Coordinates of C-alpha atoms and ligand atoms in Angstrom, one line a residue:
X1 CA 0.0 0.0 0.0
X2 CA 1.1 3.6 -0.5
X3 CA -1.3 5.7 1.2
X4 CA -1.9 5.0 4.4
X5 CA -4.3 6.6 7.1
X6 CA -3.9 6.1 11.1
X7 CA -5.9 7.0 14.2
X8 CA -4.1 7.4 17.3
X9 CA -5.3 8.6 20.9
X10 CA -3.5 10.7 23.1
X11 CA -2.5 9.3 26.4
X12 CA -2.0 11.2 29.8
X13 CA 0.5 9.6 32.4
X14 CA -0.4 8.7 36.0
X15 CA 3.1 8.1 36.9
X16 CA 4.8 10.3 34.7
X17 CA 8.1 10.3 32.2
X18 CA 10.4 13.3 32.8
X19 CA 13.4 13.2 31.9
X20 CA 16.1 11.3 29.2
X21 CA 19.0 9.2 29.5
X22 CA 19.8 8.9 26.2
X23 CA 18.6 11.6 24.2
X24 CA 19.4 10.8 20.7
X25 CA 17.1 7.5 20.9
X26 CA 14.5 9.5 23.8
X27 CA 15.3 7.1 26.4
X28 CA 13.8 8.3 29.3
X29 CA 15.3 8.7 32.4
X30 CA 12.6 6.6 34.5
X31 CA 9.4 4.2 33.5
X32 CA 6.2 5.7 33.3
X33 CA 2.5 4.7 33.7
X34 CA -0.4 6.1 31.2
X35 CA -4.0 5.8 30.5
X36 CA -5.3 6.8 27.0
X37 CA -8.6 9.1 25.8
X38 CA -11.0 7.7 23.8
X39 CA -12.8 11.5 22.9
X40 CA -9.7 13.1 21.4
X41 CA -7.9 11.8 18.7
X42 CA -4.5 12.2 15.7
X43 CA -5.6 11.1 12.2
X44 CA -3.0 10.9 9.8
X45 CA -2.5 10.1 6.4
X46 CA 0.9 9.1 4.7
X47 CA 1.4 9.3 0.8
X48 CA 4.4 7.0 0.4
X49 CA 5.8 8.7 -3.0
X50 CA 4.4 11.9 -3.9
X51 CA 6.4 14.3 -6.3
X52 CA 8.1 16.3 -3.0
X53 CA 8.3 16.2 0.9
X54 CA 4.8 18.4 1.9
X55 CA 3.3 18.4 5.4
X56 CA -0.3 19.9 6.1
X57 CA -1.6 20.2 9.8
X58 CA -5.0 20.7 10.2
X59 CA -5.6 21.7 6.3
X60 CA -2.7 24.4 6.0
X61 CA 0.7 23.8 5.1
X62 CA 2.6 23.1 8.4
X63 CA 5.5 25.2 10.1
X64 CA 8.9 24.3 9.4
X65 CA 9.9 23.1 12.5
X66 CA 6.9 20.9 12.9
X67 CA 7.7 19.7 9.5
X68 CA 11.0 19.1 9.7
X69 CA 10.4 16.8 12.8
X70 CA 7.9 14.3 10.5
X71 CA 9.7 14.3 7.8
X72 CA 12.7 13.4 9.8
X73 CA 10.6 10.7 11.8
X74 CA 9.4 9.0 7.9
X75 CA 13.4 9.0 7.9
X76 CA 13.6 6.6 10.8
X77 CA 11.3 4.5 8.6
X78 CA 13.3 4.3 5.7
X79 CA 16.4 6.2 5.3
X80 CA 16.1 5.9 1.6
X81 CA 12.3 6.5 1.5
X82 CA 10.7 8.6 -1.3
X83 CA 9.7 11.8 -1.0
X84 CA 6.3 11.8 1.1
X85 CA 3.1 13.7 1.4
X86 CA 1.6 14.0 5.1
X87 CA -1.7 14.9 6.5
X88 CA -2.5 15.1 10.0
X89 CA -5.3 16.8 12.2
X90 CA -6.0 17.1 16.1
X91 CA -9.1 17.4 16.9
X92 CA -8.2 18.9 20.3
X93 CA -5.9 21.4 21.1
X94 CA -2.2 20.9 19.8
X95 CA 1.1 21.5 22.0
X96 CA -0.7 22.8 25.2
X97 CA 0.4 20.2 27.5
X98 CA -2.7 17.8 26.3
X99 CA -0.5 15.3 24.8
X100 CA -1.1 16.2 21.6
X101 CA 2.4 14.6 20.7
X102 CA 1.8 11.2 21.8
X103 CA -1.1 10.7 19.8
X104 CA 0.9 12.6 16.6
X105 CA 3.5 10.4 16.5
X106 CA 2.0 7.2 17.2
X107 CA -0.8 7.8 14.5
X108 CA 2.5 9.1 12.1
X109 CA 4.1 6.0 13.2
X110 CA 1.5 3.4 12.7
X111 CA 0.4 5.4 9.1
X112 CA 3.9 5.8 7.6
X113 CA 4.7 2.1 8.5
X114 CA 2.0 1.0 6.7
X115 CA 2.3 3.2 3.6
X116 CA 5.9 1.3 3.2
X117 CA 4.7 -1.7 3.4
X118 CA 6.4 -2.7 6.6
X119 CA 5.2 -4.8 9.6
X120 CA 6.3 -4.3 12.8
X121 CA 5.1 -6.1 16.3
X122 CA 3.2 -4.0 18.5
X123 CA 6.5 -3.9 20.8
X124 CA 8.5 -2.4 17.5
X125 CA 6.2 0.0 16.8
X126 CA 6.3 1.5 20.2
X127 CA 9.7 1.9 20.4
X128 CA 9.6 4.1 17.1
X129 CA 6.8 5.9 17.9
X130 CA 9.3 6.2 21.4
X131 CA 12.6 8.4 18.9
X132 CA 9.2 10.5 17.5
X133 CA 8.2 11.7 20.7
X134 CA 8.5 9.7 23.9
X135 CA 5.2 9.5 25.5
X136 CA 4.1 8.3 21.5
X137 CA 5.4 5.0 22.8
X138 CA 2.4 4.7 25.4
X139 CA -0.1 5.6 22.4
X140 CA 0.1 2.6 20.2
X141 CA -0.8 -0.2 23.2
X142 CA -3.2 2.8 24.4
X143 CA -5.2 2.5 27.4
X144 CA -3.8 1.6 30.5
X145 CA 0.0 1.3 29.4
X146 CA 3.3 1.4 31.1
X147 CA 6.5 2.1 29.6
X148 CA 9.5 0.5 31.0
X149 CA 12.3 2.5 30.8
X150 CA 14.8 0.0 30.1
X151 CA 18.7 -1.2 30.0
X152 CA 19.7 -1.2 26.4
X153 CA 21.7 1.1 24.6
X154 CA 19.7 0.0 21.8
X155 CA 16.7 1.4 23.3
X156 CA 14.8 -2.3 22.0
X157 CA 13.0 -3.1 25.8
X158 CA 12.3 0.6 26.3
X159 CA 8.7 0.3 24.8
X160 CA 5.1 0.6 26.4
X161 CA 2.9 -2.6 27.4
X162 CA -0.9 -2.7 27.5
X163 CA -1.7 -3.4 31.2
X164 CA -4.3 -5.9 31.0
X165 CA -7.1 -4.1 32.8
X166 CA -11.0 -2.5 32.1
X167 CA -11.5 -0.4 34.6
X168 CA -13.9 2.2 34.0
X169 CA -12.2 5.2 35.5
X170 CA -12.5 8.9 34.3
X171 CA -10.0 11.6 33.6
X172 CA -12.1 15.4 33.8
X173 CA -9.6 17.4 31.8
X174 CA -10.0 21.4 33.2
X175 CA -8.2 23.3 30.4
X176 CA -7.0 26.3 32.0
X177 CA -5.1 27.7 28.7
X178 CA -5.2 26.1 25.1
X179 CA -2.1 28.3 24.1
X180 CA 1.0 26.5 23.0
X181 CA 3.6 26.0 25.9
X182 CA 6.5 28.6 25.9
X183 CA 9.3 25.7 26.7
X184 CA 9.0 22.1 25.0
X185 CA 9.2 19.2 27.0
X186 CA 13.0 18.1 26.1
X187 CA 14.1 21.5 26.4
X188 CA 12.2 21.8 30.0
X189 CA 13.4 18.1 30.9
X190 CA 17.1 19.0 30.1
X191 CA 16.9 21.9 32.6
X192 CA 15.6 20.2 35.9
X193 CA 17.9 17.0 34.4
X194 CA 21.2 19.7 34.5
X195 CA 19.8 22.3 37.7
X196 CA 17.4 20.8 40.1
X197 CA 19.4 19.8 43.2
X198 CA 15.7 17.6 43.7
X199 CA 16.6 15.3 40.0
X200 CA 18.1 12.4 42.4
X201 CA 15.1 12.4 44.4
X202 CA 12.8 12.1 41.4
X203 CA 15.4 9.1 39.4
X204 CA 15.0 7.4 43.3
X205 CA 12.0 7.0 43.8
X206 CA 10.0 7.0 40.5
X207 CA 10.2 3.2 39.9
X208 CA 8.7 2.5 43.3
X209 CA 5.7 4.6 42.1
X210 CA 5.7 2.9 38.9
X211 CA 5.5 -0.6 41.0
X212 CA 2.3 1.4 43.2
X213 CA 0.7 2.1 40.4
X214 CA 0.5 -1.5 38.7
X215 CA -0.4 -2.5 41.8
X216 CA -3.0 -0.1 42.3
X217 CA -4.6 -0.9 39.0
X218 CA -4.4 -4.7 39.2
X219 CA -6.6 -4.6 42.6
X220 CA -8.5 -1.6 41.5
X221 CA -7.8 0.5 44.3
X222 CA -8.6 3.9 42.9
X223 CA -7.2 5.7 46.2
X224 CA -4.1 3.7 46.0
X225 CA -3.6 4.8 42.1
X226 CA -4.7 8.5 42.6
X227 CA -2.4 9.2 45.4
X228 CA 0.5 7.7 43.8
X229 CA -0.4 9.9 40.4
X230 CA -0.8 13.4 42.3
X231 CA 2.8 12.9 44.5
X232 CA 4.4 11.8 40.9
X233 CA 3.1 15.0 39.5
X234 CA 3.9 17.2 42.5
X235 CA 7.2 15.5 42.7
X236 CA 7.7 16.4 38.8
X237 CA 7.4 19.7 39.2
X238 CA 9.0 20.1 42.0
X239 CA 12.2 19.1 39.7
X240 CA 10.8 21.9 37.4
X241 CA 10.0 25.1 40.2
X242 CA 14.2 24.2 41.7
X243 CA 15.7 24.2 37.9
X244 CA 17.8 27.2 36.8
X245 CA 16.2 29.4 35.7
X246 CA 13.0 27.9 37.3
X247 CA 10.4 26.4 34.7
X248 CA 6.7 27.7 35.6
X249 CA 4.3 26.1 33.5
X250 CA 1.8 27.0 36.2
X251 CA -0.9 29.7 36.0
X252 CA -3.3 31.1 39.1
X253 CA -6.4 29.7 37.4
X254 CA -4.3 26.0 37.8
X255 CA -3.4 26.3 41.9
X256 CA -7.2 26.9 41.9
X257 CA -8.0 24.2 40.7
X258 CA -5.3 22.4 42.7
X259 CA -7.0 23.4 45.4
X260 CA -10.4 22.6 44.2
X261 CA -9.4 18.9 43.8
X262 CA -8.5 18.8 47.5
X263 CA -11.7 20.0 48.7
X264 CA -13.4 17.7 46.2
X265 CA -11.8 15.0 48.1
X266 CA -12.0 16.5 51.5
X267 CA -15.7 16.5 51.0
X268 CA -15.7 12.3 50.0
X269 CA -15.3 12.9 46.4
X270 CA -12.8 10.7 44.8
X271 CA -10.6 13.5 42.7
X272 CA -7.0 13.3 42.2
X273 CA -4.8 15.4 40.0
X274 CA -2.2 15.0 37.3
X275 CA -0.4 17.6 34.7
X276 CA 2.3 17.7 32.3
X277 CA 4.2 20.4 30.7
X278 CA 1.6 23.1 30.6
X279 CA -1.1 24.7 33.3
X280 CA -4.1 22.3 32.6
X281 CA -5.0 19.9 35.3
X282 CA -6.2 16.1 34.4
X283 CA -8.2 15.2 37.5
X284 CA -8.6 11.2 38.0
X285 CA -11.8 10.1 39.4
X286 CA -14.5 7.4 39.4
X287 CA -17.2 7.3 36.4
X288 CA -20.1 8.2 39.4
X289 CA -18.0 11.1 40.5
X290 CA -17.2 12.9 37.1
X291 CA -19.8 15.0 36.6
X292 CA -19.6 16.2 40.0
X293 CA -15.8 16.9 39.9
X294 CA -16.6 18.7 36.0
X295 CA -18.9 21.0 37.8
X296 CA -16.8 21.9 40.8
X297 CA -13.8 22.9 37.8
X298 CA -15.4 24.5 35.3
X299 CA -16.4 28.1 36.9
X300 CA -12.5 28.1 37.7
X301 CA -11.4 27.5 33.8
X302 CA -12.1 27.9 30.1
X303 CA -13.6 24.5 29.7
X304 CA -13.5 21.0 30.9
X305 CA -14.0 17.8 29.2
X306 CA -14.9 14.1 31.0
X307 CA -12.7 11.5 29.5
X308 CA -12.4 8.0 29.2
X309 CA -10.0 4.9 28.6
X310 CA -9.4 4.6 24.9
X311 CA -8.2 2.2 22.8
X312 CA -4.5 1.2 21.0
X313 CA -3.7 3.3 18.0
X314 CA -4.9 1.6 14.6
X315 CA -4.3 2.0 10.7
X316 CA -8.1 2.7 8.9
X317 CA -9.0 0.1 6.6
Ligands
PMV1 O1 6.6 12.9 25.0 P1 7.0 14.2 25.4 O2 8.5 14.4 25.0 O3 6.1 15.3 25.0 O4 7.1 14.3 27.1 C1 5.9 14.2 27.8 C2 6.2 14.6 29.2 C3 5.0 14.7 30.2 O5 3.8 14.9 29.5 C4 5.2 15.9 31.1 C5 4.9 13.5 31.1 C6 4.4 12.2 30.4 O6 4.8 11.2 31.0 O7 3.7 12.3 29.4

């Protein structure tokens, strides 16, 4: 086949990746535990031979730099590949700290792979959606996932697993700001990596919250799981506030709703909170609870969303 179209969902980590050991192949510094959203989704097409390299986001030609990183991820597919056309749309907002670049690269992953003609294993796939964009890796299993960071220099066993679970959880995503993030998460990663005097801390003890959260998941013990997601978070940015000069993805709108999530759950609501490199807030709660927990947010942001598990990333037939 030469054309090739993908859907991919974006996923949102509980235990979360921050951080590289290697950066060239984005292996991450720690493993890394994720649950994927069915309501927002990547589609992307891949023209395998078209007459030049051309990329179009959302139906306009796409900025260089965004280009330049698919065009040089089709690379990893085939370093002698023809020139390729690209088309890919979010249909939620794009480089905000909503994950937008697991889903992208997974979906560009899975697409251009099957425009060439090539068949990978689920595990093989992962780990080149993982040199796209790390959390991408998390995308293709979807759903509850967990990437293991891994020994080889090769990067081969740093890939994401499905954890084998349905558990009908929610995510209420309060989106406190859809603009794009002023620093990018390798460039942000480096810093607390190189600066934060707390970077030991965080390597020390995220593989014991890793082992938590399995655990927490395999009994279905929602407190167990939120707990261990919100210290992971906190702990994460902690790295971030101590780095030189200090990396505030924060805004007030955000500590109010970091506040509101600890009086949802002062008041017997089950509400926990997660975030990545941006000011929304991803709260974690059960499926009774959600509606409640959306209503408590939304006077506090620009709009909030109730989101489900979703599925692994797949090529349309
Ligand atoms: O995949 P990247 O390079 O955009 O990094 C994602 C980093 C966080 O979203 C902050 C955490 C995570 O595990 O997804």
């Amino acid at each position: 086949m030469k054309v090739a179209t993908a859907v991919a969902h974006p996923n949102i980590a509980l235990v979360k990746y921050w951080g590289k050991r290697y950066i060239q192949l984005n292996l991450p510094a720690v493993s890394s535990v994720s649950l994927g959203i069915a309501e927002w989704s990547t589609t992307t097409t891949v023209r395998w031979g078209a007459p030049q390299d051309e990329v179009w986001f959302g139906g306009v030609p796409a900025i260089p730099d965004f280009a330049g990183r698919v065009l040089r991820h089709l690379d990893r597919i085939d370093a002698a590949r023809p020139p390729c056309r690209v088309e890919t749309t979010n249909d939620f907002p794009t480089g905000a700290g909503l994950a937008s670049s697991s889903s992208g690269f997974a979906a560009l992953t899975l697409a251009g792979l099957a425009a060439a003609g090539r068949d990978l294993t689920q595990r093989e796939t992962s780990a080149l959606a993982r040199r796209g964009s790390g959390s991408a890796c998390r995308s293709i299993p979807g759903g509850w996932a967990v990437w293991r960071r891994g020994n080889e220099a090769d990067g081969s066993d740093s890939v994401a697993e499905p954890i084998e679970a349905s558990w009908d959880v929610r995510l209420v995503i309060a989106v406190v700001d859809p603009a794009p993030k002023a620093v990018g998460s390798t460039q942000g990663m480096a810093r607390s990596q190189a600066t934060s005097p707390l970077w030991r801390a965080w390597l020390r003890t995220s593989e014991d919250d890793v082992a938590a959260a399995m655990a927490a998941i395999e009994a279905r013990d929602l407190e167990a799981l939120g707990l261990v997601c919100e210290q992971s978070t906190h702990k994460m940015f902690a790295t971030m506030f101590t780095a030189v000069p200090p990396l505030i993805y924060w805004q007030p709108a955000t500590v109010a709703v970091l506040r509101e999530v600890l009086a949802l759950r002062a008041a017997g609501i089950s509400a926990w909170a997660t975030m990545d490199a941006g000011p929304q807030v991803k709260v974690l709660c059960a499926a009774s609870d959600a509606a409640r927990v959306a209503e408590a947010l939304a006077p506090l942001v620009s709009r909030t969303m109730i989101a489900s598990p979703g599925g692994p990333a797949r090529v349309l037939p």
